[in-house]
Tab-separated table of C-alpha atoms in Angstrom:
chain	number	residue	atom	x	y	z
A	12	MET	CA	152.546	164.563	201.562
A	13	ARG	CA	153.327	160.911	202.259
A	14	PHE	CA	150.849	158.601	203.890
A	15	THR	CA	151.458	155.194	205.368
A	16	ARG	CA	149.206	152.266	206.014
A	17	ARG	CA	150.505	149.257	207.901
A	18	HIS	CA	148.896	145.861	208.390
A	19	PRO	CA	150.004	143.840	211.441
A	20	LEU	CA	150.309	140.611	209.502
A	21	LEU	CA	152.990	141.947	207.148
A	22	VAL	CA	154.880	144.464	209.222
A	23	ALA	CA	157.620	141.985	209.972
A	24	VAL	CA	157.807	140.317	206.521
A	25	THR	CA	161.340	141.481	205.847
A	26	LEU	CA	162.364	140.174	209.262
A	27	CYS	CA	160.769	136.743	209.297
A	28	ALA	CA	159.196	135.341	206.182
A	29	LEU	CA	162.389	134.519	204.327
A	30	ALA	CA	162.985	131.778	206.830
A	31	VAL	CA	160.157	130.107	204.918
A	32	LEU	CA	161.603	131.096	201.561
A	33	ALA	CA	164.998	129.659	202.373
A	34	ALA	CA	163.457	126.299	203.165
A	35	ARG	CA	161.352	126.001	200.007
A	36	PRO	CA	162.757	124.759	196.663
A	37	THR	CA	162.412	126.780	193.490
A	38	GLU	CA	159.980	125.123	191.123
A	39	GLY	CA	157.603	125.801	188.268
A	40	ASP	CA	154.014	126.741	188.824
A	41	GLY	CA	152.737	123.431	187.545
A	42	VAL	CA	150.189	124.898	185.097
A	43	PRO	CA	150.361	123.386	181.601
A	44	GLY	CA	151.728	125.801	179.042
A	45	HIS	CA	153.258	128.118	181.607
A	46	ASP	CA	156.990	128.824	181.716
A	47	PRO	CA	158.689	127.046	184.661
A	48	VAL	CA	161.201	129.921	184.833
A	49	SER	CA	158.431	131.857	186.567
A	50	GLY	CA	159.004	129.588	189.580
A	51	VAL	CA	160.919	132.411	191.255
A	52	GLY	CA	157.723	134.457	191.157
A	53	ALA	CA	155.825	131.673	192.872
A	54	GLU	CA	158.685	131.357	195.351
A	55	VAL	CA	158.515	135.033	196.274
A	56	ALA	CA	154.717	134.749	196.408
A	57	ARG	CA	154.962	131.845	198.854
A	58	LEU	CA	157.081	134.099	201.018
A	59	TYR	CA	154.187	136.547	201.270
A	60	GLU	CA	151.555	133.813	201.511
A	61	GLU	CA	153.246	132.303	204.550
A	62	ALA	CA	154.366	135.633	206.020
A	63	ALA	CA	151.528	135.707	208.540
A	64	ALA	CA	152.629	132.443	210.203
A	65	ALA	CA	156.295	133.426	210.104
A	66	THR	CA	155.479	136.840	211.517
A	67	GLU	CA	153.467	135.245	214.317
A	68	ARG	CA	156.505	133.151	215.296
A	69	TYR	CA	158.716	136.227	215.180
A	70	GLU	CA	156.269	138.246	217.257
A	71	ALA	CA	156.101	135.424	219.807
A	72	GLY	CA	159.878	135.547	220.107
A	73	ARG	CA	159.820	139.315	220.415
A	74	ARG	CA	157.192	139.121	223.160
A	75	GLU	CA	159.280	136.499	224.967
A	76	ALA	CA	162.298	138.803	224.807
A	77	GLU	CA	160.224	141.658	226.209
A	78	GLU	CA	158.981	139.406	229.013
A	79	GLN	CA	162.567	138.432	229.786
A	80	ARG	CA	163.479	142.104	229.913
A	81	ALA	CA	160.588	142.808	232.291
A	82	ARG	CA	161.563	139.871	234.529
A	83	ALA	CA	165.181	141.035	234.613
A	84	GLN	CA	164.101	144.553	235.507
A	85	ARG	CA	161.877	143.241	238.302
A	86	LEU	CA	164.819	141.229	239.638
A	87	GLU	CA	167.010	144.323	239.551
A	88	GLU	CA	164.392	146.258	241.527
A	89	ARG	CA	164.178	143.447	244.092
A	90	LEU	CA	167.952	143.359	244.356
A	91	ASP	CA	167.994	147.077	245.097
A	92	ARG	CA	165.485	146.551	247.919
A	93	GLU	CA	167.467	143.615	249.295
A	94	ARG	CA	170.687	145.624	249.208
A	95	ARG	CA	169.010	148.411	251.168
A	96	ASP	CA	167.577	145.916	253.687
A	97	LEU	CA	170.978	144.277	254.091
A	98	ALA	CA	172.626	147.632	254.677
A	99	GLY	CA	170.018	148.305	257.397
A	100	LEU	CA	170.739	144.940	259.010
A	101	HIS	CA	174.449	145.721	259.079
A	102	GLU	CA	173.684	149.002	260.818
A	103	ASP	CA	171.562	147.146	263.418
A	104	LEU	CA	174.383	144.672	264.001
A	105	GLY	CA	176.766	147.518	264.580
A	106	ARG	CA	174.486	149.173	267.114
A	107	ILE	CA	173.870	145.902	269.020
A	108	ALA	CA	177.563	145.065	269.121
A	109	SER	CA	178.394	148.537	270.412
A	110	SER	CA	175.714	148.245	273.114
A	111	GLN	CA	177.079	144.908	274.273
A	112	TYR	CA	180.587	146.278	274.410
A	113	ARG	CA	179.482	149.235	276.533
A	114	ASP	CA	177.457	146.953	278.874
A	115	GLY	CA	180.305	144.491	279.396
A	116	GLY	CA	178.745	141.846	277.194
A	117	GLY	CA	180.686	138.602	277.082
A	118	LEU	CA	181.908	138.559	280.725
A	119	PRO	CA	181.059	135.422	282.777
A	120	LEU	CA	178.004	135.669	285.019
A	121	THR	CA	180.165	134.985	288.181
A	122	ALA	CA	182.350	137.989	287.359
A	123	HIS	CA	179.283	140.196	287.016
A	124	LEU	CA	178.007	139.015	290.427
A	125	LEU	CA	181.343	139.726	292.118
A	126	LEU	CA	181.644	143.176	290.600
A	127	ALA	CA	178.024	144.253	291.081
A	128	ASP	CA	177.010	146.531	293.992
A	129	ASP	CA	173.367	145.469	293.587
A	130	PRO	CA	172.928	141.775	292.519
A	131	GLU	CA	169.267	142.285	291.622
A	132	GLN	CA	170.150	145.203	289.392
A	133	MET	CA	172.911	143.081	287.917
A	134	MET	CA	170.453	140.280	287.186
A	135	ARG	CA	168.130	142.682	285.435
A	136	GLY	CA	171.085	143.919	283.400
A	137	GLN	CA	172.033	140.348	282.604
A	138	ARG	CA	168.553	139.695	281.215
A	139	VAL	CA	168.990	142.760	279.020
A	140	VAL	CA	172.317	141.394	277.833
A	141	ARG	CA	170.757	138.013	276.983
A	142	GLN	CA	168.006	139.772	275.069
A	143	ALA	CA	170.614	141.808	273.245
A	144	GLU	CA	172.547	138.620	272.415
A	145	ALA	CA	169.360	136.989	271.128
A	146	SER	CA	168.654	140.063	269.003
A	147	LEU	CA	172.210	139.929	267.728
A	148	ASP	CA	171.897	136.238	266.822
A	149	LYS	CA	168.585	136.932	265.060
A	150	ALA	CA	170.049	139.895	263.183
A	151	ILE	CA	173.064	137.825	262.130
A	152	GLY	CA	170.756	135.093	260.861
A	153	LEU	CA	168.654	137.604	258.937
A	154	SER	CA	171.800	139.120	257.470
A	155	GLU	CA	173.206	135.754	256.402
A	156	ARG	CA	169.913	134.730	254.788
A	157	ALA	CA	169.595	138.119	253.071
A	158	GLU	CA	173.129	137.844	251.715
A	159	ALA	CA	172.428	134.346	250.386
A	160	ARG	CA	169.146	135.500	248.791
A	161	LEU	CA	170.908	138.494	247.300
A	162	ALA	CA	173.548	136.246	245.756
A	163	ARG	CA	170.879	133.947	244.264
A	164	ASP	CA	168.868	136.848	242.849
A	165	GLU	CA	171.966	138.482	241.398
A	166	ALA	CA	172.723	135.209	239.615
A	167	LYS	CA	169.111	135.033	238.302
A	168	ALA	CA	169.255	138.623	237.081
A	169	ALA	CA	172.561	138.034	235.313
A	170	ALA	CA	171.160	134.904	233.633
A	171	ALA	CA	168.004	136.769	232.543
A	172	TRP	CA	169.999	139.572	230.944
A	173	LYS	CA	172.271	137.015	229.287
A	174	ARG	CA	169.250	135.225	227.751
A	175	LEU	CA	167.853	138.554	226.576
A	176	GLU	CA	171.153	139.532	224.986
A	177	LYS	CA	171.346	136.149	223.239
A	178	ARG	CA	167.773	136.521	221.916
A	179	ASN	CA	168.460	140.015	220.591
A	180	THR	CA	171.616	138.790	218.869
A	181	GLU	CA	169.713	135.919	217.232
A	182	LEU	CA	167.019	138.329	215.971
A	183	ALA	CA	169.665	140.665	214.534
A	184	VAL	CA	171.336	137.787	212.666
A	185	LEU	CA	167.944	136.574	211.388
A	186	ARG	CA	167.121	140.080	210.162
A	187	ARG	CA	170.356	140.428	208.189
A	188	ASP	CA	169.983	136.983	206.650
A	189	ILE	CA	166.355	137.531	205.647
A	190	GLU	CA	166.975	140.975	204.180
A	191	ALA	CA	169.873	139.705	202.057
A	192	LYS	CA	167.990	136.663	200.725
A	193	LEU	CA	164.797	138.588	200.096
A	194	GLU	CA	166.634	141.306	198.185
A	195	ALA	CA	168.328	138.702	195.967
A	196	ALA	CA	165.016	136.917	195.272
A	197	ARG	CA	163.245	140.172	194.429
A	198	TRP	CA	165.832	141.275	191.893
A	199	LYS	CA	165.918	137.830	190.322
A	200	LEU	CA	162.180	138.162	189.806
A	201	GLN	CA	162.642	141.663	188.383
A	202	GLY	CA	165.294	140.393	185.992
A	203	GLN	CA	162.792	137.948	184.531
A	204	ALA	CA	160.261	140.771	184.237
A	205	ASP	CA	162.730	142.972	182.360
A	206	ALA	CA	163.444	140.120	179.958
A	207	SER	CA	159.714	139.725	179.290
A	208	VAL	CA	159.300	143.446	178.630
A	209	ALA	CA	162.309	143.483	176.310
A	210	ALA	CA	160.823	140.561	174.375
A	211	GLY	CA	157.370	142.173	174.414
A	212	ALA	CA	155.799	138.879	175.477
A	213	CYS	CA	154.531	137.678	178.858
A	214	ARG	CA	155.746	134.379	180.286
A	215	GLY	CA	152.271	133.424	181.430
A	216	ALA	CA	150.473	133.611	184.721
A	217	VAL	CA	152.287	132.607	187.891
A	218	ARG	CA	149.642	130.716	189.854
A	219	LEU	CA	150.143	132.239	193.271
A	220	GLY	CA	148.813	130.567	196.362
A	221	GLN	CA	146.061	132.898	197.461
A	222	PRO	CA	145.917	134.395	200.961
A	223	ARG	CA	143.747	132.708	203.571
A	224	THR	CA	141.930	135.995	204.198
A	225	ARG	CA	138.553	136.243	202.529
A	226	PHE	CA	137.300	139.786	202.258
A	227	THR	CA	133.794	140.599	203.360
A	228	THR	CA	133.899	144.039	201.717
A	229	ARG	CA	133.309	144.596	198.010
A	230	TRP	CA	136.374	146.831	197.590
A	231	VAL	CA	139.922	146.768	198.964
A	232	ALA	CA	143.198	148.644	198.477
A	233	PRO	CA	145.401	147.273	195.653
A	234	VAL	CA	148.245	146.455	198.084
A	235	GLU	CA	148.188	145.720	201.785
A	236	THR	CA	151.272	147.548	203.101
A	237	TYR	CA	152.449	150.662	201.307
A	238	GLU	CA	153.451	154.287	201.182
A	239	LEU	CA	151.704	156.629	198.778
A	240	SER	CA	154.105	158.330	196.382
A	241	ALA	CA	153.245	160.103	193.090
A	242	SER	CA	149.592	161.122	193.060
A	243	TYR	CA	147.027	161.652	190.327
A	244	GLY	CA	147.476	164.816	188.243
A	245	ARG	CA	151.020	165.439	189.375
A	246	GLY	CA	153.268	167.118	186.824
A	247	GLY	CA	156.892	166.312	186.022
A	248	ALA	CA	159.395	165.331	183.371
A	249	ARG	CA	158.582	161.637	183.778
A	250	TRP	CA	155.091	162.022	182.306
A	251	ALA	CA	154.057	163.394	178.921
A	252	ASN	CA	151.283	165.500	180.490
A	253	ARG	CA	150.163	164.654	184.009
A	254	HIS	CA	150.421	161.581	186.164
A	255	THR	CA	147.341	159.476	185.421
A	256	GLY	CA	147.204	157.290	188.498
A	257	GLN	CA	148.215	156.818	192.112
A	258	ASP	CA	151.578	155.231	192.878
A	259	PHE	CA	152.081	152.896	195.835
A	260	ALA	CA	155.707	152.556	196.920
A	261	VAL	CA	156.169	148.856	197.706
A	262	PRO	CA	159.056	146.379	197.408
A	263	ILE	CA	159.466	144.148	194.357
A	264	GLY	CA	157.372	141.003	194.681
A	265	THR	CA	154.633	142.506	196.842
A	266	PRO	CA	151.312	140.777	196.071
A	267	VAL	CA	149.003	143.071	194.085
A	268	ARG	CA	145.273	142.647	194.721
A	269	ALA	CA	142.190	143.160	192.604
A	270	VAL	CA	140.408	146.104	194.219
A	271	GLY	CA	137.034	144.568	193.393
A	272	ALA	CA	135.291	141.782	191.529
A	273	GLY	CA	135.733	141.848	187.776
A	274	THR	CA	137.199	140.325	184.638
A	275	VAL	CA	140.742	140.516	183.269
A	276	VAL	CA	140.493	142.367	179.946
A	277	LYS	CA	144.214	142.934	179.330
A	278	VAL	CA	147.574	141.409	180.229
A	279	SER	CA	150.497	143.163	178.582
A	280	CYS	CA	154.272	142.938	178.928
A	281	GLY	CA	155.679	145.786	176.865
A	282	GLY	CA	155.686	149.562	176.545
A	283	ALA	CA	155.930	152.354	179.110
A	284	PHE	CA	153.810	150.515	181.680
A	285	GLY	CA	155.969	147.405	181.524
A	286	ILE	CA	153.998	144.413	182.752
A	287	GLU	CA	150.385	145.453	183.384
A	288	VAL	CA	146.950	144.038	184.103
A	289	VAL	CA	143.624	145.778	183.371
A	290	LEU	CA	140.359	144.669	184.996
A	291	ARG	CA	136.784	145.528	184.114
A	292	HIS	CA	134.523	145.812	187.170
A	293	VAL	CA	130.807	145.165	187.457
A	294	ASP	CA	130.025	148.884	187.732
A	295	GLY	CA	131.616	149.547	184.332
A	296	TYR	CA	134.886	151.083	185.556
A	297	TYR	CA	138.314	149.704	184.719
A	298	THR	CA	141.405	149.484	186.939
A	299	GLN	CA	144.985	149.184	185.756
A	300	TYR	CA	147.957	147.710	187.689
A	301	ALA	CA	151.284	148.581	186.060
A	302	HIS	CA	155.077	148.186	186.363
A	303	LEU	CA	154.575	144.644	187.688
A	304	ALA	CA	157.257	141.991	188.063
A	305	ALA	CA	154.843	139.124	187.354
A	306	VAL	CA	151.188	138.431	186.585
A	307	ALA	CA	149.022	135.820	188.290
A	308	VAL	CA	145.949	135.870	186.037
A	309	ASP	CA	145.129	135.289	182.390
A	310	GLN	CA	143.050	137.413	180.063
A	311	GLY	CA	139.355	136.597	180.354
A	312	GLU	CA	139.679	135.291	183.897
A	313	ARG	CA	137.213	136.426	186.575
A	314	VAL	CA	138.643	137.727	189.858
A	315	THR	CA	137.289	138.437	193.330
A	316	PRO	CA	138.003	141.334	195.727
A	317	GLY	CA	141.461	140.985	197.257
A	318	GLN	CA	142.559	138.198	194.890
A	319	TRP	CA	146.260	138.309	194.077
A	320	ILE	CA	146.565	139.202	190.390
A	321	GLY	CA	150.290	139.872	190.198
A	322	GLN	CA	153.430	141.035	191.940
A	323	SER	CA	154.761	144.566	192.058
A	324	GLY	CA	158.024	145.515	190.388
A	325	THR	CA	159.718	148.260	188.431
A	326	SER	CA	159.246	147.201	184.821
A	327	GLY	CA	158.789	149.627	181.925
A	328	ASN	CA	159.188	153.374	182.405
A	329	SER	CA	159.796	153.222	186.151
A	330	THR	CA	162.363	154.861	188.404
A	331	GLY	CA	161.977	152.429	191.291
A	332	PRO	CA	159.825	149.639	192.732
A	333	HIS	CA	156.164	150.660	192.996
A	334	LEU	CA	152.662	149.874	191.820
A	335	HIS	CA	151.056	152.305	189.379
A	336	PHE	CA	147.296	152.104	189.912
A	337	GLU	CA	144.740	153.728	187.613
A	338	VAL	CA	140.947	153.939	187.451
A	339	ARG	CA	139.509	154.451	183.960
A	340	VAL	CA	136.137	154.769	182.277
A	341	THR	CA	137.476	152.764	179.298
A	342	PRO	CA	140.192	150.102	179.162
A	343	GLU	CA	142.548	152.464	177.327
A	344	MET	CA	144.812	155.354	178.336
A	345	GLY	CA	143.368	158.852	178.343
A	346	SER	CA	140.209	158.031	180.315
A	347	ALA	CA	141.655	157.999	183.828
A	348	VAL	CA	139.949	159.506	186.880
A	349	ASP	CA	141.463	160.264	190.282
A	350	PRO	CA	141.651	156.847	192.017
A	351	VAL	CA	141.881	158.164	195.596
A	352	PRO	CA	138.348	159.630	195.868
A	353	TRP	CA	137.085	156.792	193.660
A	354	LEU	CA	138.259	154.271	196.236
A	355	ALA	CA	137.134	156.452	199.141
A	356	ARG	CA	133.565	156.477	197.791
A	357	ARG	CA	133.715	152.683	197.890
A	358	GLY	CA	134.817	152.602	201.534
A	359	VAL	CA	138.582	152.316	200.921
A	360	PRO	CA	140.408	155.376	202.307
A	361	LEU	CA	144.103	155.511	201.516
């Protein structure tokens, strides 16, 4: 079974954040002794670091488009009412005109007096005719004003739909551009990771700008947005015995977080796990983060809950981009425990 967790700050990363990436130059991490080639890792990391602000701008645009749609729909509803009212006015005009025609409307008053058998009755009829003419004039005025209002509102509705269509087109173009640039940046980062694994030597830590969020809990999930894939204990041809961790399906370059406070006891860039980091936590357990595209910490460094310690990838014995996460009782293979209940006991359900 597949499970999904989404965080509102990163849902739209692939739609927005590369606007930031495209505007930032590629550069080294600025730490003495570290390889400047790892600048692409820092560049991808900046994309995620600034994703929240970019996503907020995107969401504001999306909300504006939805408001435009709502306004256009309200205008359409008002136009329907005005069209019905105008049709009713036209019917009233027809009835008044027919009544005047039947009553001799339009003849001079002198002619009415000469033709009438009863002048008083004629005068009463004439008053009715004048009232009918006044009603006709009023109805004509209402009709003319309604037609003018209808024309204005139709123009407003057309303009609103045109703005909405333009906004949707702009968002579609932005999406295609971001997806293409982000995909290229991710695979460039992965190419550097593969070179490190082939050489069996890490390039050094990419000093990622850390997220503004400061966690108040002692434990967090190793990635923020993910789908669970291969689980602990699963069998298959890809593993010698059983799967020893929990896999999180995430794109290349996704920031990987320390699940809790601890110390980096291992940074390795070769073998089946590709690029990996192992932490020792204060309760004596160890966590492993494998198949990375880059590391952001050095051995011996202390980390805090939620701190970015690397970027996900597909290095080593991997069939696709994901994070392999293990919980161990020793720093070495063969001592793994099921990480899902381990995290759940610490208040982190997956």
